[in-house]
PDB file of C-alpha atoms in Angstrom:
ATOM      1  CA  PHE A 294       0.000   0.000   0.000  1.00  0.00           C
ATOM      2  CA  VAL A 295       1.033   3.610  -0.548  1.00  0.00           C
ATOM      3  CA  ASP A 296      -0.296   6.905   0.769  1.00  0.00           C
ATOM      4  CA  ILE A 297      -3.007   8.024  -1.683  1.00  0.00           C
ATOM      5  CA  ALA A 298      -2.008  11.689  -1.411  1.00  0.00           C
ATOM      6  CA  THR A 299       1.778  11.381  -1.643  1.00  0.00           C
ATOM      7  CA  GLU A 300       2.314   7.868  -3.123  1.00  0.00           C
ATOM      8  CA  ILE A 301       5.012   7.339  -0.468  1.00  0.00           C
ATOM      9  CA  SER A 302       5.323   3.878   1.038  1.00  0.00           C
ATOM     10  CA  PRO A 303       4.350   4.017   4.708  1.00  0.00           C
ATOM     11  CA  LYS A 304       6.712   3.214   7.565  1.00  0.00           C
ATOM     12  CA  PHE A 305       4.482   0.380   8.818  1.00  0.00           C
ATOM     13  CA  ARG A 306       2.952  -2.532   6.905  1.00  0.00           C
ATOM     14  CA  THR A 307      -0.718  -3.165   6.250  1.00  0.00           C
ATOM     15  CA  LYS A 308      -1.959  -6.580   5.145  1.00  0.00           C
ATOM     16  CA  VAL A 309      -5.451  -7.278   3.821  1.00  0.00           C
ATOM     17  CA  LYS A 310      -7.391 -10.393   2.884  1.00  0.00           C
ATOM     18  CA  MET A 311     -10.794 -10.436   1.201  1.00  0.00           C
ATOM     19  CA  ARG A 312     -13.444 -13.051   0.468  1.00  0.00           C
ATOM     20  CA  TRP A 313     -17.094 -12.977  -0.459  1.00  0.00           C
ATOM     21  CA  ASP A 314     -20.243 -15.011  -0.436  1.00  0.00           C
ATOM     22  CA  ASP A 315     -23.766 -14.258  -1.680  1.00  0.00           C
ATOM     23  CA  GLU A 316     -24.382 -11.688   1.062  1.00  0.00           C
ATOM     24  CA  PHE A 317     -21.121 -10.030   2.078  1.00  0.00           C
ATOM     25  CA  LEU A 318     -17.697  -8.867   0.964  1.00  0.00           C
ATOM     26  CA  TYR A 319     -15.446  -9.781   3.900  1.00  0.00           C
ATOM     27  CA  VAL A 320     -12.344  -7.692   4.555  1.00  0.00           C
ATOM     28  CA  GLY A 321      -9.739  -8.463   7.200  1.00  0.00           C
ATOM     29  CA  ALA A 322      -6.925  -6.004   7.858  1.00  0.00           C
ATOM     30  CA  TYR A 323      -3.734  -6.173   9.928  1.00  0.00           C
ATOM     31  CA  MET A 324      -2.104  -2.768  10.466  1.00  0.00           C
ATOM     32  CA  GLU A 325       1.265  -2.301  12.140  1.00  0.00           C
ATOM     33  CA  GLU A 326       1.270   0.758  14.406  1.00  0.00           C
ATOM     34  CA  THR A 327       3.215   1.647  17.565  1.00  0.00           C
ATOM     35  CA  ASP A 328       0.898   4.422  18.805  1.00  0.00           C
ATOM     36  CA  VAL A 329      -2.738   3.517  18.128  1.00  0.00           C
ATOM     37  CA  TRP A 330      -5.201   6.207  19.095  1.00  0.00           C
ATOM     38  CA  GLY A 331      -8.805   7.106  18.458  1.00  0.00           C
ATOM     39  CA  THR A 332     -11.088   9.900  19.583  1.00  0.00           C
ATOM     40  CA  LEU A 333     -14.206   9.623  17.447  1.00  0.00           C
ATOM     41  CA  THR A 334     -17.081   7.550  18.855  1.00  0.00           C
ATOM     42  CA  ASP A 335     -20.138   8.800  16.937  1.00  0.00           C
ATOM     43  CA  HIS A 336     -21.263   6.704  13.952  1.00  0.00           C
ATOM     44  CA  ASN A 337     -20.718   8.585  10.669  1.00  0.00           C
ATOM     45  CA  SER A 338     -18.065  10.896  12.115  1.00  0.00           C
ATOM     46  CA  VAL A 339     -15.313  11.966   9.712  1.00  0.00           C
ATOM     47  CA  ILE A 340     -13.203   8.955  10.676  1.00  0.00           C
ATOM     48  CA  PHE A 341     -10.009   9.770   8.747  1.00  0.00           C
ATOM     49  CA  HIS A 342      -9.113  12.314  11.451  1.00  0.00           C
ATOM     50  CA  ASP A 343      -8.141   9.250  13.580  1.00  0.00           C
ATOM     51  CA  ASN A 344      -5.987   6.226  12.769  1.00  0.00           C
ATOM     52  CA  ASP A 345      -8.318   4.500  10.347  1.00  0.00           C
ATOM     53  CA  PHE A 346      -8.745   1.806   7.750  1.00  0.00           C
ATOM     54  CA  GLU A 347     -10.721   2.583   4.600  1.00  0.00           C
ATOM     55  CA  VAL A 348     -12.339   0.426   1.923  1.00  0.00           C
ATOM     56  CA  PHE A 349     -13.472   1.846  -1.430  1.00  0.00           C
ATOM     57  CA  VAL A 350     -15.753  -0.176  -3.721  1.00  0.00           C
ATOM     58  CA  ASP A 351     -16.544   0.951  -7.258  1.00  0.00           C
ATOM     59  CA  ALA A 352     -18.873  -1.835  -8.429  1.00  0.00           C
ATOM     60  CA  GLU A 353     -19.091  -0.489 -11.992  1.00  0.00           C
ATOM     61  CA  GLY A 354     -15.516   0.750 -12.388  1.00  0.00           C
ATOM     62  CA  THR A 355     -16.725   4.229 -13.408  1.00  0.00           C
ATOM     63  CA  ASN A 356     -15.587   6.423 -10.476  1.00  0.00           C
ATOM     64  CA  HIS A 357     -19.273   7.267  -9.983  1.00  0.00           C
ATOM     65  CA  ASN A 358     -21.566   6.172  -7.160  1.00  0.00           C
ATOM     66  CA  TYR A 359     -18.727   4.404  -5.414  1.00  0.00           C
ATOM     67  CA  LYS A 360     -19.005   3.319  -1.802  1.00  0.00           C
ATOM     68  CA  GLU A 361     -16.591   4.141   0.968  1.00  0.00           C
ATOM     69  CA  PHE A 362     -16.305   2.563   4.402  1.00  0.00           C
ATOM     70  CA  GLU A 363     -14.038   3.811   7.184  1.00  0.00           C
ATOM     71  CA  ILE A 364     -13.370   2.418  10.647  1.00  0.00           C
ATOM     72  CA  ASN A 365     -11.121   3.682  13.427  1.00  0.00           C
ATOM     73  CA  ALA A 366      -9.367   1.621  16.101  1.00  0.00           C
ATOM     74  CA  LEU A 367     -12.266   2.227  18.518  1.00  0.00           C
ATOM     75  CA  GLY A 368     -14.609   0.518  16.032  1.00  0.00           C
ATOM     76  CA  THR A 369     -16.409   3.722  15.038  1.00  0.00           C
ATOM     77  CA  THR A 370     -17.651   3.537  11.448  1.00  0.00           C
ATOM     78  CA  TRP A 371     -18.611   5.849   8.592  1.00  0.00           C
ATOM     79  CA  SER A 372     -20.124   4.642   5.348  1.00  0.00           C
ATOM     80  CA  LEU A 373     -20.920   6.875   2.422  1.00  0.00           C
ATOM     81  CA  LEU A 374     -21.625   6.993  -1.286  1.00  0.00           C
ATOM     82  CA  LEU A 375     -19.860   9.495  -3.534  1.00  0.00           C
ATOM     83  CA  ASN A 376     -21.459  10.407  -6.838  1.00  0.00           C
ATOM     84  CA  LYS A 377     -17.951  11.096  -8.192  1.00  0.00           C
ATOM     85  CA  PRO A 378     -14.504  11.797  -6.666  1.00  0.00           C
ATOM     86  CA  TYR A 379     -14.155  14.883  -4.470  1.00  0.00           C
ATOM     87  CA  GLY A 380     -11.461  16.140  -6.874  1.00  0.00           C
ATOM     88  CA  ASP A 381     -14.100  16.180  -9.641  1.00  0.00           C
ATOM     89  CA  SER A 382     -16.551  18.195  -7.493  1.00  0.00           C
ATOM     90  CA  GLY A 383     -18.146  15.043  -6.110  1.00  0.00           C
ATOM     91  CA  GLY A 384     -20.587  15.137  -3.256  1.00  0.00           C
ATOM     92  CA  GLU A 385     -21.055  12.931  -0.228  1.00  0.00           C
ATOM     93  CA  ASN A 386     -24.299  11.044   0.308  1.00  0.00           C
ATOM     94  CA  SER A 387     -24.407   9.742   3.872  1.00  0.00           C
ATOM     95  CA  LYS A 388     -26.419  10.001   7.056  1.00  0.00           C
ATOM     96  CA  ARG A 389     -23.718  12.354   8.324  1.00  0.00           C
ATOM     97  CA  VAL A 390     -25.002  15.075   5.969  1.00  0.00           C
ATOM     98  CA  ASN A 391     -28.604  13.919   5.461  1.00  0.00           C
ATOM     99  CA  PRO A 392     -30.757  11.830   7.853  1.00  0.00           C
ATOM    100  CA  ASP A 393     -32.102   9.921   4.814  1.00  0.00           C
ATOM    101  CA  GLY A 394     -28.660   9.500   3.240  1.00  0.00           C
ATOM    102  CA  TYR A 395     -26.745   6.363   2.296  1.00  0.00           C
ATOM    103  CA  ASP A 396     -25.593   3.984   5.021  1.00  0.00           C
ATOM    104  CA  MET A 397     -24.493   0.337   5.038  1.00  0.00           C
ATOM    105  CA  GLU A 398     -25.781  -0.281   8.565  1.00  0.00           C
ATOM    106  CA  PRO A 399     -27.599  -2.542   8.998  1.00  0.00           C
ATOM    107  CA  PRO A 400     -26.597  -5.204   7.884  1.00  0.00           C
ATOM    108  CA  LEU A 401     -22.916  -4.159   7.867  1.00  0.00           C
ATOM    109  CA  GLN A 402     -20.843  -5.836  10.582  1.00  0.00           C
ATOM    110  CA  SER A 403     -17.421  -4.813  11.855  1.00  0.00           C
ATOM    111  CA  ALA A 404     -14.991  -5.176  14.749  1.00  0.00           C
ATOM    112  CA  THR A 405     -11.517  -3.955  15.720  1.00  0.00           C
ATOM    113  CA  ARG A 406      -8.836  -4.994  18.189  1.00  0.00           C
ATOM    114  CA  VAL A 407      -5.686  -3.198  19.326  1.00  0.00           C
ATOM    115  CA  TYR A 408      -2.575  -5.122  20.420  1.00  0.00           C
ATOM    116  CA  PRO A 409      -1.357  -5.653  23.070  1.00  0.00           C
ATOM    117  CA  ASN A 410      -4.305  -5.989  25.438  1.00  0.00           C
ATOM    118  CA  ASN A 411      -6.562  -3.577  23.552  1.00  0.00           C
ATOM    119  CA  ALA A 412      -4.330  -0.736  24.806  1.00  0.00           C
ATOM    120  CA  ILE A 413      -5.423   2.368  22.908  1.00  0.00           C
ATOM    121  CA  ASN A 414      -4.739   6.048  23.585  1.00  0.00           C
ATOM    122  CA  ASP A 415      -2.037   5.139  26.097  1.00  0.00           C
ATOM    123  CA  PRO A 416       1.454   6.300  25.062  1.00  0.00           C
ATOM    124  CA  SER A 417       3.007   4.404  27.997  1.00  0.00           C
ATOM    125  CA  ILE A 418       2.079   1.079  26.326  1.00  0.00           C
ATOM    126  CA  PRO A 419       3.685   0.671  22.896  1.00  0.00           C
ATOM    127  CA  ASN A 420       1.317  -0.974  20.449  1.00  0.00           C
ATOM    128  CA  THR A 421       2.373  -3.538  17.858  1.00  0.00           C
ATOM    129  CA  HIS A 422      -0.658  -3.487  15.558  1.00  0.00           C
ATOM    130  CA  TRP A 423      -4.413  -3.323  15.281  1.00  0.00           C
ATOM    131  CA  THR A 424      -6.886  -5.346  13.262  1.00  0.00           C
ATOM    132  CA  ALA A 425     -10.220  -4.733  11.594  1.00  0.00           C
ATOM    133  CA  GLU A 426     -12.759  -7.281  10.409  1.00  0.00           C
ATOM    134  CA  ILE A 427     -15.557  -6.043   8.166  1.00  0.00           C
ATOM    135  CA  ALA A 428     -18.544  -7.652   6.445  1.00  0.00           C
ATOM    136  CA  LEU A 429     -19.771  -5.221   3.766  1.00  0.00           C
ATOM    137  CA  PRO A 430     -23.283  -6.092   2.525  1.00  0.00           C
ATOM    138  CA  ILE A 431     -23.169  -6.749  -1.219  1.00  0.00           C
ATOM    139  CA  SER A 432     -26.745  -5.475  -1.588  1.00  0.00           C
ATOM    140  CA  LYS A 433     -25.613  -2.067  -0.251  1.00  0.00           C
ATOM    141  CA  LEU A 434     -22.489  -2.067  -2.443  1.00  0.00           C
ATOM    142  CA  MET A 435     -24.682  -2.611  -5.519  1.00  0.00           C
ATOM    143  CA  GLU A 436     -27.058   0.292  -4.794  1.00  0.00           C
ATOM    144  CA  ARG A 437     -27.226   2.917  -7.567  1.00  0.00           C
ATOM    145  CA  ASN A 438     -24.994   0.833  -9.829  1.00  0.00           C
ATOM    146  CA  THR A 439     -27.209  -0.391 -12.660  1.00  0.00           C
ATOM    147  CA  LEU A 440     -24.295  -1.815 -14.694  1.00  0.00           C
ATOM    148  CA  ALA A 441     -22.686  -3.733 -11.822  1.00  0.00           C
ATOM    149  CA  LYS A 442     -22.911  -7.496 -11.611  1.00  0.00           C
ATOM    150  CA  ARG A 443     -22.915  -9.534  -8.444  1.00  0.00           C
ATOM    151  CA  PRO A 444     -19.686 -11.481  -7.894  1.00  0.00           C
ATOM    152  CA  ALA A 445     -19.747 -15.045  -9.177  1.00  0.00           C
TER     153      ALA A 445
END
């Protein structure tokens, strides 16, 4: 992985595995980090202000109506739909900006764990890594994508 803004390889490694079935796209992530912290606890907060893990799904491959999911080390989540990239004047559709906006919950499922001993926000305990497990509902990933096909 590289930083999407600078294309610089990060100091710590991130490993990801994905699988799917008829209902979910499963994503498991292992992220090395020596100082894991998180402050945001409200669902649909702007999660990237904390240490976070993000998943982008463009079911049609068009850069339009793509889905984004973010989770911080506390397990706080934000899911949104973007009609097109922010750099192309795209706009966010989520419950953060509109009570009737896009959201993957329910049936989205997710969990996080910080190592060692779930020690987070404590600089006296060096962390080694944190993990995230996510089950993204395929039905929600397909919304507003008329050309997309379900995975076989």
